[in-house]
PDB file of C-alpha atoms and ligand atoms in Angstrom:
ATOM      1  CA  MET A  26       0.000   0.000   0.000  1.00  0.00           C
ATOM      2  CA  ARG A  27       1.212   3.515  -0.805  1.00  0.00           C
ATOM      3  CA  LEU A  28      -0.321   6.805   0.246  1.00  0.00           C
ATOM      4  CA  ARG A  29      -0.025   9.705  -2.145  1.00  0.00           C
ATOM      5  CA  THR A  30      -0.086  13.296  -1.038  1.00  0.00           C
ATOM      6  CA  SER A  31      -2.300  15.716  -2.831  1.00  0.00           C
ATOM      7  CA  SER A  32      -0.924  18.953  -4.247  1.00  0.00           C
ATOM      8  CA  GLU A  33      -3.237  20.818  -1.874  1.00  0.00           C
ATOM      9  CA  GLN A  34      -1.148  19.824   1.074  1.00  0.00           C
ATOM     10  CA  SER A  35       1.911  21.721  -0.084  1.00  0.00           C
ATOM     11  CA  GLY A  36       0.357  25.069   0.763  1.00  0.00           C
ATOM     12  CA  GLY A  37       1.433  25.056   4.383  1.00  0.00           C
ATOM     13  CA  VAL A  38      -1.564  23.119   5.566  1.00  0.00           C
ATOM     14  CA  PHE A  39       0.330  21.676   8.466  1.00  0.00           C
ATOM     15  CA  SER A  40       2.378  24.687   9.386  1.00  0.00           C
ATOM     16  CA  TYR A  41       1.698  26.888  12.357  1.00  0.00           C
ATOM     17  CA  SER A  42      -0.574  29.782  11.647  1.00  0.00           C
ATOM     18  CA  ASN A  43       0.550  33.305  12.384  1.00  0.00           C
ATOM     19  CA  ASP A  44      -2.869  34.266  13.620  1.00  0.00           C
ATOM     20  CA  ARG A  45      -2.780  35.610  17.147  1.00  0.00           C
ATOM     21  CA  MET A  46      -5.156  33.408  19.026  1.00  0.00           C
ATOM     22  CA  ASP A  47      -7.255  35.099  21.651  1.00  0.00           C
ATOM     23  CA  LYS A  48      -5.779  33.569  24.791  1.00  0.00           C
ATOM     24  CA  MET A  49      -8.964  34.083  26.742  1.00  0.00           C
ATOM     25  CA  ASN A  50     -10.876  31.691  24.531  1.00  0.00           C
ATOM     26  CA  ALA A  51     -11.027  27.922  24.794  1.00  0.00           C
ATOM     27  CA  SER A  52      -8.825  25.814  22.592  1.00  0.00           C
ATOM     28  CA  ILE A  53     -11.252  24.011  20.282  1.00  0.00           C
ATOM     29  CA  ILE A  54     -10.209  20.465  19.314  1.00  0.00           C
ATOM     30  CA  GLY A  55     -12.121  18.533  16.642  1.00  0.00           C
ATOM     31  CA  LEU A  56     -12.122  14.744  16.500  1.00  0.00           C
ATOM     32  CA  VAL A  57     -12.512  14.194  12.791  1.00  0.00           C
ATOM     33  CA  ASN A  58     -12.596  11.314  10.339  1.00  0.00           C
ATOM     34  CA  GLN A  59     -15.387  10.829   7.822  1.00  0.00           C
ATOM     35  CA  LYS A  60     -15.103   7.090   8.275  1.00  0.00           C
ATOM     36  CA  GLY A  61     -17.318   5.618  10.994  1.00  0.00           C
ATOM     37  CA  GLY A  62     -15.983   3.431  13.786  1.00  0.00           C
ATOM     38  CA  THR A  63     -12.466   4.876  13.990  1.00  0.00           C
ATOM     39  CA  GLY A  64     -12.639   5.801  17.680  1.00  0.00           C
ATOM     40  CA  LYS A  65     -13.671   9.483  17.422  1.00  0.00           C
ATOM     41  CA  THR A  66     -16.350   9.331  20.118  1.00  0.00           C
ATOM     42  CA  THR A  67     -14.334   7.105  22.460  1.00  0.00           C
ATOM     43  CA  THR A  68     -11.361   9.445  22.117  1.00  0.00           C
ATOM     44  CA  CYS A  69     -13.475  12.573  22.543  1.00  0.00           C
ATOM     45  CA  VAL A  70     -15.081  11.328  25.754  1.00  0.00           C
ATOM     46  CA  ASN A  71     -11.921   9.954  27.356  1.00  0.00           C
ATOM     47  CA  LEU A  72      -9.597  12.773  26.315  1.00  0.00           C
ATOM     48  CA  GLY A  73     -12.223  15.273  27.504  1.00  0.00           C
ATOM     49  CA  ILE A  74     -12.640  13.617  30.882  1.00  0.00           C
ATOM     50  CA  ASP A  75      -8.894  13.222  31.344  1.00  0.00           C
ATOM     51  CA  LEU A  76      -8.326  16.902  30.547  1.00  0.00           C
ATOM     52  CA  ALA A  77     -10.898  17.647  33.265  1.00  0.00           C
ATOM     53  CA  ARG A  78      -8.974  15.334  35.601  1.00  0.00           C
ATOM     54  CA  GLU A  79      -5.915  17.481  34.840  1.00  0.00           C
ATOM     55  CA  GLY A  80      -7.812  20.505  36.131  1.00  0.00           C
ATOM     56  CA  LYS A  81      -9.006  21.869  32.785  1.00  0.00           C
ATOM     57  CA  LYS A  82     -12.510  23.187  32.256  1.00  0.00           C
ATOM     58  CA  VAL A  83     -13.883  21.094  29.404  1.00  0.00           C
ATOM     59  CA  LEU A  84     -16.961  21.191  27.187  1.00  0.00           C
ATOM     60  CA  ILE A  85     -17.721  18.252  24.918  1.00  0.00           C
ATOM     61  CA  ALA A  86     -19.907  19.337  22.003  1.00  0.00           C
ATOM     62  CA  ASP A  87     -21.634  16.470  20.261  1.00  0.00           C
ATOM     63  CA  CYS A  88     -21.674  17.311  16.551  1.00  0.00           C
ATOM     64  CA  ASP A  89     -23.063  13.966  15.375  1.00  0.00           C
ATOM     65  CA  PRO A  90     -26.843  13.516  14.853  1.00  0.00           C
ATOM     66  CA  GLN A  91     -26.392   9.959  16.150  1.00  0.00           C
ATOM     67  CA  GLY A  92     -25.688  11.472  19.568  1.00  0.00           C
ATOM     68  CA  SER A  93     -23.009   8.916  20.397  1.00  0.00           C
ATOM     69  CA  ALA A  94     -21.035  11.203  22.706  1.00  0.00           C
ATOM     70  CA  THR A  95     -24.277  12.256  24.408  1.00  0.00           C
ATOM     71  CA  ILE A  96     -25.150   8.579  24.960  1.00  0.00           C
ATOM     72  CA  SER A  97     -21.597   7.728  26.069  1.00  0.00           C
ATOM     73  CA  LEU A  98     -21.856  10.460  28.697  1.00  0.00           C
ATOM     74  CA  GLY A  99     -24.919   8.895  30.249  1.00  0.00           C
ATOM     75  CA  HIS A 100     -27.877  10.293  28.307  1.00  0.00           C
ATOM     76  CA  SER A 101     -29.182   7.108  26.807  1.00  0.00           C
ATOM     77  CA  GLN A 102     -32.214   8.817  25.210  1.00  0.00           C
ATOM     78  CA  PRO A 103     -30.796  11.865  23.432  1.00  0.00           C
ATOM     79  CA  ASP A 104     -34.022  12.338  21.450  1.00  0.00           C
ATOM     80  CA  ALA A 105     -35.833  13.099  24.742  1.00  0.00           C
ATOM     81  CA  LEU A 106     -33.515  16.008  25.654  1.00  0.00           C
ATOM     82  CA  PRO A 107     -35.300  19.378  25.584  1.00  0.00           C
ATOM     83  CA  VAL A 108     -32.377  21.474  24.259  1.00  0.00           C
ATOM     84  CA  THR A 109     -29.574  20.263  22.020  1.00  0.00           C
ATOM     85  CA  LEU A 110     -26.959  21.691  19.681  1.00  0.00           C
ATOM     86  CA  SER A 111     -29.396  21.929  16.782  1.00  0.00           C
ATOM     87  CA  ASP A 112     -31.660  24.263  18.818  1.00  0.00           C
ATOM     88  CA  LEU A 113     -28.719  26.568  19.493  1.00  0.00           C
ATOM     89  CA  MET A 114     -27.658  26.507  15.837  1.00  0.00           C
ATOM     90  CA  GLY A 115     -31.250  27.359  14.945  1.00  0.00           C
ATOM     91  CA  LYS A 116     -31.069  30.374  17.269  1.00  0.00           C
ATOM     92  CA  VAL A 117     -27.920  31.586  15.530  1.00  0.00           C
ATOM     93  CA  LEU A 118     -29.604  31.229  12.134  1.00  0.00           C
ATOM     94  CA  ASN A 119     -32.621  33.193  13.414  1.00  0.00           C
ATOM     95  CA  ASP A 120     -30.473  35.873  15.090  1.00  0.00           C
ATOM     96  CA  GLU A 121     -31.883  34.942  18.491  1.00  0.00           C
ATOM     97  CA  PRO A 122     -29.712  35.235  21.616  1.00  0.00           C
ATOM     98  CA  ILE A 123     -28.344  32.176  23.431  1.00  0.00           C
ATOM     99  CA  SER A 124     -28.583  32.399  27.240  1.00  0.00           C
ATOM    100  CA  PRO A 125     -25.520  31.654  29.393  1.00  0.00           C
ATOM    101  CA  GLY A 126     -25.165  27.904  29.839  1.00  0.00           C
ATOM    102  CA  GLU A 127     -28.173  27.179  27.641  1.00  0.00           C
ATOM    103  CA  GLY A 128     -28.472  23.496  26.761  1.00  0.00           C
ATOM    104  CA  ILE A 129     -25.342  22.526  28.722  1.00  0.00           C
ATOM    105  CA  LEU A 130     -25.450  19.316  30.772  1.00  0.00           C
ATOM    106  CA  HIS A 131     -22.970  18.229  33.431  1.00  0.00           C
ATOM    107  CA  HIS A 132     -21.285  14.861  33.807  1.00  0.00           C
ATOM    108  CA  GLU A 133     -20.200  13.593  37.199  1.00  0.00           C
ATOM    109  CA  GLU A 134     -16.619  13.121  36.021  1.00  0.00           C
ATOM    110  CA  GLY A 135     -16.235  16.865  35.602  1.00  0.00           C
ATOM    111  CA  VAL A 136     -17.004  17.673  31.964  1.00  0.00           C
ATOM    112  CA  ASP A 137     -19.865  19.665  30.501  1.00  0.00           C
ATOM    113  CA  ILE A 138     -21.781  18.414  27.481  1.00  0.00           C
ATOM    114  CA  LEU A 139     -23.545  20.179  24.654  1.00  0.00           C
ATOM    115  CA  PRO A 140     -25.703  17.256  23.560  1.00  0.00           C
ATOM    116  CA  ALA A 141     -26.995  16.291  20.132  1.00  0.00           C
ATOM    117  CA  ASN A 142     -29.722  14.135  18.751  1.00  0.00           C
ATOM    118  CA  ILE A 143     -31.362  13.290  15.450  1.00  0.00           C
ATOM    119  CA  THR A 144     -32.712  16.847  15.030  1.00  0.00           C
ATOM    120  CA  LEU A 145     -29.141  17.808  14.104  1.00  0.00           C
ATOM    121  CA  ALA A 146     -29.619  15.911  10.833  1.00  0.00           C
ATOM    122  CA  GLY A 147     -32.483  18.263   9.929  1.00  0.00           C
ATOM    123  CA  MET A 148     -30.334  21.228  10.921  1.00  0.00           C
ATOM    124  CA  GLU A 149     -27.599  20.041   8.571  1.00  0.00           C
ATOM    125  CA  VAL A 150     -30.104  20.079   5.717  1.00  0.00           C
ATOM    126  CA  SER A 151     -31.309  23.601   6.535  1.00  0.00           C
ATOM    127  CA  LEU A 152     -27.721  24.846   6.748  1.00  0.00           C
ATOM    128  CA  VAL A 153     -27.254  24.292   3.029  1.00  0.00           C
ATOM    129  CA  ASN A 154     -29.288  27.400   2.234  1.00  0.00           C
ATOM    130  CA  ALA A 155     -28.256  29.480   5.243  1.00  0.00           C
ATOM    131  CA  MET A 156     -26.149  32.612   4.936  1.00  0.00           C
ATOM    132  CA  SER A 157     -23.580  31.689   7.590  1.00  0.00           C
ATOM    133  CA  ARG A 158     -23.755  28.006   6.825  1.00  0.00           C
ATOM    134  CA  GLU A 159     -20.086  27.173   7.489  1.00  0.00           C
ATOM    135  CA  THR A 160     -19.732  29.197  10.697  1.00  0.00           C
ATOM    136  CA  THR A 161     -22.994  28.547  12.535  1.00  0.00           C
ATOM    137  CA  LEU A 162     -21.355  26.147  15.022  1.00  0.00           C
ATOM    138  CA  LYS A 163     -18.499  28.594  15.561  1.00  0.00           C
ATOM    139  CA  GLN A 164     -21.052  31.275  16.455  1.00  0.00           C
ATOM    140  CA  VAL A 165     -22.767  28.931  18.915  1.00  0.00           C
ATOM    141  CA  LEU A 166     -19.446  28.077  20.574  1.00  0.00           C
ATOM    142  CA  ALA A 167     -18.445  31.739  20.811  1.00  0.00           C
ATOM    143  CA  ASN A 168     -21.134  32.015  23.507  1.00  0.00           C
ATOM    144  CA  PHE A 169     -19.333  29.430  25.663  1.00  0.00           C
ATOM    145  CA  SER A 170     -15.697  29.853  24.709  1.00  0.00           C
ATOM    146  CA  LYS A 171     -14.639  32.105  27.587  1.00  0.00           C
ATOM    147  CA  GLY A 172     -15.833  29.643  30.201  1.00  0.00           C
ATOM    148  CA  TYR A 173     -13.665  26.721  29.107  1.00  0.00           C
ATOM    149  CA  ASP A 174     -10.034  25.773  28.581  1.00  0.00           C
ATOM    150  CA  HIS A 175     -10.979  23.167  25.979  1.00  0.00           C
ATOM    151  CA  ILE A 176     -13.976  22.492  23.790  1.00  0.00           C
ATOM    152  CA  LEU A 177     -13.931  19.070  22.126  1.00  0.00           C
ATOM    153  CA  LEU A 178     -16.031  18.476  19.017  1.00  0.00           C
ATOM    154  CA  ASP A 179     -17.144  14.903  18.364  1.00  0.00           C
ATOM    155  CA  CYS A 180     -17.783  14.768  14.610  1.00  0.00           C
ATOM    156  CA  GLY A 181     -19.987  12.320  12.768  1.00  0.00           C
ATOM    157  CA  PRO A 182     -18.909  10.024   9.939  1.00  0.00           C
ATOM    158  CA  SER A 183     -19.181  12.404   6.984  1.00  0.00           C
ATOM    159  CA  LEU A 184     -17.549  15.412   5.370  1.00  0.00           C
ATOM    160  CA  GLY A 185     -20.914  17.191   5.177  1.00  0.00           C
ATOM    161  CA  MET A 186     -21.912  20.604   6.449  1.00  0.00           C
ATOM    162  CA  LEU A 187     -21.656  19.637  10.139  1.00  0.00           C
ATOM    163  CA  THR A 188     -18.046  18.516   9.786  1.00  0.00           C
ATOM    164  CA  ILE A 189     -17.252  21.632   7.715  1.00  0.00           C
ATOM    165  CA  ASN A 190     -18.760  23.624  10.614  1.00  0.00           C
ATOM    166  CA  ALA A 191     -16.532  21.764  13.074  1.00  0.00           C
ATOM    167  CA  LEU A 192     -13.438  22.401  10.918  1.00  0.00           C
ATOM    168  CA  SER A 193     -14.404  26.062  10.678  1.00  0.00           C
ATOM    169  CA  ALA A 194     -14.737  26.355  14.455  1.00  0.00           C
ATOM    170  CA  ALA A 195     -11.709  24.292  15.508  1.00  0.00           C
ATOM    171  CA  ASP A 196      -8.227  25.501  16.343  1.00  0.00           C
ATOM    172  CA  ARG A 197      -6.841  21.993  15.984  1.00  0.00           C
ATOM    173  CA  ILE A 198      -7.975  18.549  14.960  1.00  0.00           C
ATOM    174  CA  ILE A 199      -7.060  15.010  15.888  1.00  0.00           C
ATOM    175  CA  ILE A 200      -7.694  12.297  13.302  1.00  0.00           C
ATOM    176  CA  PRO A 201      -8.389   8.923  14.926  1.00  0.00           C
ATOM    177  CA  VAL A 202      -7.581   6.122  12.494  1.00  0.00           C
ATOM    178  CA  GLN A 203      -8.149   2.440  12.937  1.00  0.00           C
ATOM    179  CA  ALA A 204      -4.777   1.225  11.698  1.00  0.00           C
ATOM    180  CA  GLN A 205      -6.154  -2.067  10.452  1.00  0.00           C
ATOM    181  CA  TYR A 206      -8.562  -0.354   8.061  1.00  0.00           C
ATOM    182  CA  LEU A 207      -6.563   2.707   7.060  1.00  0.00           C
ATOM    183  CA  SER A 208      -8.039   4.138   3.879  1.00  0.00           C
ATOM    184  CA  ALA A 209      -5.490   6.109   1.882  1.00  0.00           C
ATOM    185  CA  LYS A 210      -8.227   7.631  -0.237  1.00  0.00           C
ATOM    186  CA  GLY A 211     -10.203   8.569   2.867  1.00  0.00           C
ATOM    187  CA  VAL A 212      -7.184  10.288   4.433  1.00  0.00           C
ATOM    188  CA  GLU A 213      -6.495  12.157   1.160  1.00  0.00           C
ATOM    189  CA  GLN A 214     -10.111  13.335   0.981  1.00  0.00           C
ATOM    190  CA  LEU A 215     -10.053  14.510   4.590  1.00  0.00           C
ATOM    191  CA  LEU A 216      -6.741  16.354   4.190  1.00  0.00           C
ATOM    192  CA  ALA A 217      -8.012  18.043   1.017  1.00  0.00           C
ATOM    193  CA  THR A 218     -11.137  19.199   2.885  1.00  0.00           C
ATOM    194  CA  VAL A 219      -9.044  20.469   5.790  1.00  0.00           C
ATOM    195  CA  ALA A 220      -6.842  22.366   3.317  1.00  0.00           C
ATOM    196  CA  ARG A 221      -9.885  23.935   1.675  1.00  0.00           C
ATOM    197  CA  VAL A 222     -11.390  25.050   4.992  1.00  0.00           C
ATOM    198  CA  LYS A 223      -8.027  26.367   6.119  1.00  0.00           C
ATOM    199  CA  ARG A 224      -7.600  28.374   2.937  1.00  0.00           C
ATOM    200  CA  ASN A 225     -11.103  29.790   2.725  1.00  0.00           C
ATOM    201  CA  ILE A 226     -12.599  29.961   6.197  1.00  0.00           C
ATOM    202  CA  ASN A 227     -10.300  29.157   9.112  1.00  0.00           C
ATOM    203  CA  HIS A 228      -6.640  30.107   8.604  1.00  0.00           C
ATOM    204  CA  LYS A 229      -5.631  29.030  12.096  1.00  0.00           C
ATOM    205  CA  LEU A 230      -6.796  25.417  11.681  1.00  0.00           C
ATOM    206  CA  HIS A 231      -4.005  23.016  12.548  1.00  0.00           C
ATOM    207  CA  ILE A 232      -3.747  19.239  12.420  1.00  0.00           C
ATOM    208  CA  ASP A 233      -2.426  18.010  15.759  1.00  0.00           C
ATOM    209  CA  GLY A 234      -1.991  14.541  14.350  1.00  0.00           C
ATOM    210  CA  VAL A 235      -3.235  11.115  13.453  1.00  0.00           C
ATOM    211  CA  LEU A 236      -4.078   8.861  16.385  1.00  0.00           C
ATOM    212  CA  LEU A 237      -3.893   5.115  15.843  1.00  0.00           C
ATOM    213  CA  THR A 238      -6.777   3.449  17.680  1.00  0.00           C
ATOM    214  CA  MET A 239      -7.890  -0.111  18.411  1.00  0.00           C
ATOM    215  CA  VAL A 240      -4.319  -1.280  17.944  1.00  0.00           C
ATOM    216  CA  ASP A 241      -3.901  -5.000  18.300  1.00  0.00           C
ATOM    217  CA  SER A 242      -0.728  -5.777  20.199  1.00  0.00           C
ATOM    218  CA  ARG A 243      -0.515  -9.203  18.597  1.00  0.00           C
ATOM    219  CA  THR A 244       0.363  -7.754  15.220  1.00  0.00           C
ATOM    220  CA  ASN A 245       3.042  -5.323  14.047  1.00  0.00           C
ATOM    221  CA  ASN A 246       0.529  -3.713  11.739  1.00  0.00           C
ATOM    222  CA  SER A 247       0.268  -0.428  13.620  1.00  0.00           C
ATOM    223  CA  ARG A 248       4.006   0.160  13.444  1.00  0.00           C
ATOM    224  CA  GLU A 249       3.912  -0.369   9.680  1.00  0.00           C
ATOM    225  CA  ILE A 250       0.970   1.991   9.320  1.00  0.00           C
ATOM    226  CA  ALA A 251       2.640   4.629  11.479  1.00  0.00           C
ATOM    227  CA  SER A 252       5.848   4.471   9.423  1.00  0.00           C
ATOM    228  CA  LEU A 253       3.822   4.501   6.204  1.00  0.00           C
ATOM    229  CA  LEU A 254       2.036   7.666   7.347  1.00  0.00           C
ATOM    230  CA  ARG A 255       5.340   9.207   8.401  1.00  0.00           C
ATOM    231  CA  SER A 256       7.080   8.386   5.121  1.00  0.00           C
ATOM    232  CA  THR A 257       4.122   9.633   3.076  1.00  0.00           C
ATOM    233  CA  TYR A 258       3.398  12.879   4.895  1.00  0.00           C
ATOM    234  CA  GLY A 259       6.782  13.459   6.532  1.00  0.00           C
ATOM    235  CA  SER A 260       6.990  16.269   9.000  1.00  0.00           C
ATOM    236  CA  ARG A 261       3.764  17.826   7.728  1.00  0.00           C
ATOM    237  CA  ILE A 262       1.551  15.478   9.681  1.00  0.00           C
ATOM    238  CA  LYS A 263       2.296  14.101  13.087  1.00  0.00           C
ATOM    239  CA  VAL A 264       1.418  10.591  14.118  1.00  0.00           C
ATOM    240  CA  PHE A 265       0.886  10.620  17.889  1.00  0.00           C
ATOM    241  CA  ASP A 266       3.451   8.552  19.806  1.00  0.00           C
ATOM    242  CA  THR A 267       0.530   7.250  21.835  1.00  0.00           C
ATOM    243  CA  GLU A 268      -1.441   4.379  20.343  1.00  0.00           C
ATOM    244  CA  ILE A 269      -4.783   3.288  21.808  1.00  0.00           C
ATOM    245  CA  PRO A 270      -4.847  -0.488  22.277  1.00  0.00           C
ATOM    246  CA  ARG A 271      -7.852  -2.582  21.413  1.00  0.00           C
ATOM    247  CA  SER A 272      -9.654  -3.752  24.527  1.00  0.00           C
ATOM    248  CA  VAL A 273     -13.143  -4.951  25.314  1.00  0.00           C
ATOM    249  CA  ARG A 274     -12.963  -2.595  28.324  1.00  0.00           C
ATOM    250  CA  ALA A 275     -13.009   0.387  25.958  1.00  0.00           C
ATOM    251  CA  ALA A 276     -16.011  -0.978  24.109  1.00  0.00           C
ATOM    252  CA  GLU A 277     -17.937  -1.372  27.389  1.00  0.00           C
ATOM    253  CA  ILE A 278     -17.852   2.244  28.516  1.00  0.00           C
ATOM    254  CA  SER A 279     -20.444   3.728  26.180  1.00  0.00           C
ATOM    255  CA  ALA A 280     -23.176   1.599  27.715  1.00  0.00           C
ATOM    256  CA  GLU A 281     -21.914   2.481  31.216  1.00  0.00           C
ATOM    257  CA  GLY A 282     -22.071   6.233  30.612  1.00  0.00           C
ATOM    258  CA  LYS A 283     -18.636   6.781  32.117  1.00  0.00           C
ATOM    259  CA  SER A 284     -15.024   7.090  31.096  1.00  0.00           C
ATOM    260  CA  ILE A 285     -12.349   4.428  30.975  1.00  0.00           C
ATOM    261  CA  PHE A 286     -10.825   6.173  34.025  1.00  0.00           C
ATOM    262  CA  ALA A 287     -13.920   5.277  36.063  1.00  0.00           C
ATOM    263  CA  HIS A 288     -14.542   1.914  34.412  1.00  0.00           C
ATOM    264  CA  ASP A 289     -11.048   0.396  34.312  1.00  0.00           C
ATOM    265  CA  PRO A 290      -8.596   2.903  35.799  1.00  0.00           C
ATOM    266  CA  ALA A 291      -5.606   0.574  35.937  1.00  0.00           C
ATOM    267  CA  GLY A 292      -6.109  -0.859  32.450  1.00  0.00           C
ATOM    268  CA  LYS A 293      -4.005  -0.277  29.349  1.00  0.00           C
ATOM    269  CA  VAL A 294      -6.638   1.852  27.595  1.00  0.00           C
ATOM    270  CA  ALA A 295      -6.820   4.283  30.533  1.00  0.00           C
ATOM    271  CA  GLN A 296      -3.022   4.472  30.520  1.00  0.00           C
ATOM    272  CA  ALA A 297      -2.985   5.116  26.777  1.00  0.00           C
ATOM    273  CA  TYR A 298      -5.625   7.851  26.922  1.00  0.00           C
ATOM    274  CA  HIS A 299      -3.719   9.513  29.757  1.00  0.00           C
ATOM    275  CA  ALA A 300      -0.563   9.453  27.624  1.00  0.00           C
ATOM    276  CA  LEU A 301      -2.570  11.045  24.798  1.00  0.00           C
ATOM    277  CA  THR A 302      -3.758  13.815  27.143  1.00  0.00           C
ATOM    278  CA  LYS A 303      -0.145  14.556  28.028  1.00  0.00           C
ATOM    279  CA  GLU A 304       0.835  14.694  24.352  1.00  0.00           C
ATOM    280  CA  VAL A 305      -2.080  17.007  23.553  1.00  0.00           C
ATOM    281  CA  LEU A 306      -1.163  19.357  26.426  1.00  0.00           C
ATOM    282  CA  GLN A 307       2.494  19.251  25.393  1.00  0.00           C
ATOM    283  CA  LEU A 308       1.582  20.245  21.812  1.00  0.00           C
ATOM    284  CA  GLU A 309      -0.490  23.083  23.211  1.00  0.00           C
ATOM    285  CA  ARG A 310       2.397  24.371  25.308  1.00  0.00           C
ATOM    286  CA  GLN A 311       4.727  24.196  22.287  1.00  0.00           C
ATOM    287  CA  ARG A 312       2.243  26.146  20.195  1.00  0.00           C
ATOM    288  CA  GLN A 313       1.753  28.777  22.905  1.00  0.00           C
ATOM    289  CA  LYS A 314       5.515  29.197  23.180  1.00  0.00           C
ATOM    290  CA  HIS A 315       5.795  29.464  19.401  1.00  0.00           C
ATOM    291  CA  GLN A 316       3.133  32.165  19.399  1.00  0.00           C
ATOM    292  CA  SER A 317       4.671  34.177  22.198  1.00  0.00           C
ATOM    293  CA  ASP A 318       8.032  33.950  20.374  1.00  0.00           C
ATOM    294  CA  LEU A 319       6.293  35.401  17.313  1.00  0.00           C
ATOM    295  CA  ILE A 320       4.830  38.248  19.334  1.00  0.00           C
ATOM    296  CA  ARG A 321       8.146  39.077  21.002  1.00  0.00           C
TER     297      ARG A 321
HETATM  298  P1  ADP B 409     -16.489   6.597  15.888  1.00  0.00           P
HETATM  299  O1  ADP B 409     -16.956   7.655  16.821  1.00  0.00           O
HETATM  300  O2  ADP B 409     -15.306   7.026  15.070  1.00  0.00           O
HETATM  301  O3  ADP B 409     -17.582   6.031  15.052  1.00  0.00           O
HETATM  302  P2  ADP B 409     -16.297   4.942  18.260  1.00  0.00           P
HETATM  303  O4  ADP B 409     -15.470   5.663  19.264  1.00  0.00           O
HETATM  304  O5  ADP B 409     -17.770   4.977  18.431  1.00  0.00           O
HETATM  305  O6  ADP B 409     -15.902   5.403  16.787  1.00  0.00           O
HETATM  306  O7  ADP B 409     -15.776   3.438  18.225  1.00  0.00           O
HETATM  307  C1  ADP B 409     -16.339   2.496  17.340  1.00  0.00           C
HETATM  308  C2  ADP B 409     -16.617   1.207  18.098  1.00  0.00           C
HETATM  309  O8  ADP B 409     -15.394   0.659  18.562  1.00  0.00           O
HETATM  310  C3  ADP B 409     -17.491   1.420  19.317  1.00  0.00           C
HETATM  311  O9  ADP B 409     -18.333   0.311  19.467  1.00  0.00           O
HETATM  312  C4  ADP B 409     -16.488   1.494  20.461  1.00  0.00           C
HETATM  313  O10 ADP B 409     -17.053   1.062  21.675  1.00  0.00           O
HETATM  314  C5  ADP B 409     -15.399   0.558  19.988  1.00  0.00           C
HETATM  315  N1  ADP B 409     -14.072   0.954  20.461  1.00  0.00           N
HETATM  316  C6  ADP B 409     -13.563   2.208  20.516  1.00  0.00           C
HETATM  317  N2  ADP B 409     -12.291   2.202  20.978  1.00  0.00           N
HETATM  318  C7  ADP B 409     -12.002   0.902  21.238  1.00  0.00           C
HETATM  319  C8  ADP B 409     -10.825   0.235  21.751  1.00  0.00           C
HETATM  320  N3  ADP B 409      -9.717   0.909  22.090  1.00  0.00           N
HETATM  321  N4  ADP B 409     -10.887  -1.107  21.869  1.00  0.00           N
HETATM  322  C9  ADP B 409     -12.002  -1.795  21.524  1.00  0.00           C
HETATM  323  N5  ADP B 409     -13.111  -1.242  21.059  1.00  0.00           N
HETATM  324  C10 ADP B 409     -13.126   0.104  20.897  1.00  0.00           C
HETATM  325 MG1   MG B 410     -18.793   8.637  16.861  1.00  0.00          MG
END
């Protein structure tokens, strides 16, 4: 297998942006991959909760009409929730104000949730003809940004309007990839979309890296995939040092409504997600230093 880079990636897609980020605002991290079942939701929930365990104020925004993150955080009937992300996006489209904390739920492990349900699918359809169709989510999040250190966006399995909204709102994205089923074409498509959004809508968008998930320790496959990604994309795209191992423990948590840190704190998946949190925070510190060097 060989991955080919697209010409669109040569335009500095992976370089640091010179934009001066408003330090008062949350750092918005999108979990993105248009393929389903790559570990986006599991990573979003566990990274979010571990960031909260590290003392960060965290909001998890569910941007998938399937409401998987909402369900994973204990709301097993998302369709019964009175206020969800689609209501807030509707308010933005209608120029109506959003009240402080509107629609936000709290999870006992210390994160806040902006839930989603199937009504978000209808919202995605109405966005197509809306004036601010790419930045509606960004405008919703602007209402909450000052209250959080991190806002995590759990994207659904498509490159439709909702994911474009997430890419337009995010400062950085993490791309969870199931090494075993890596799709070169899928990665190319995603990177081309990221490049387009970066060029046209969100100049500060940065790819933090590809995260290998559901890695089976009995095979060397993940190492091959990681070196393939590195040789194909070189320094322009980082592959996280941390790999998330496959474990039935990880698959159990969504039904439990809690994180791996509550469900199996001593297990290898909890260890791996904690290592990921450290890498993510490290990247953030590097970026902040880079920016303050630019300002100086
Ligand atoms: P996505 O959000 O990308 O669709 P999910 O996080 O929902 O992916 O994961 C897909 C499926 O794989 C879910 O059933 C989830 O419980 C399971 N899963 C996620 N991570 C692991 C893991 N490390 N080991 C085993 N199963 C996992
Ligand atoms: Mg998901």
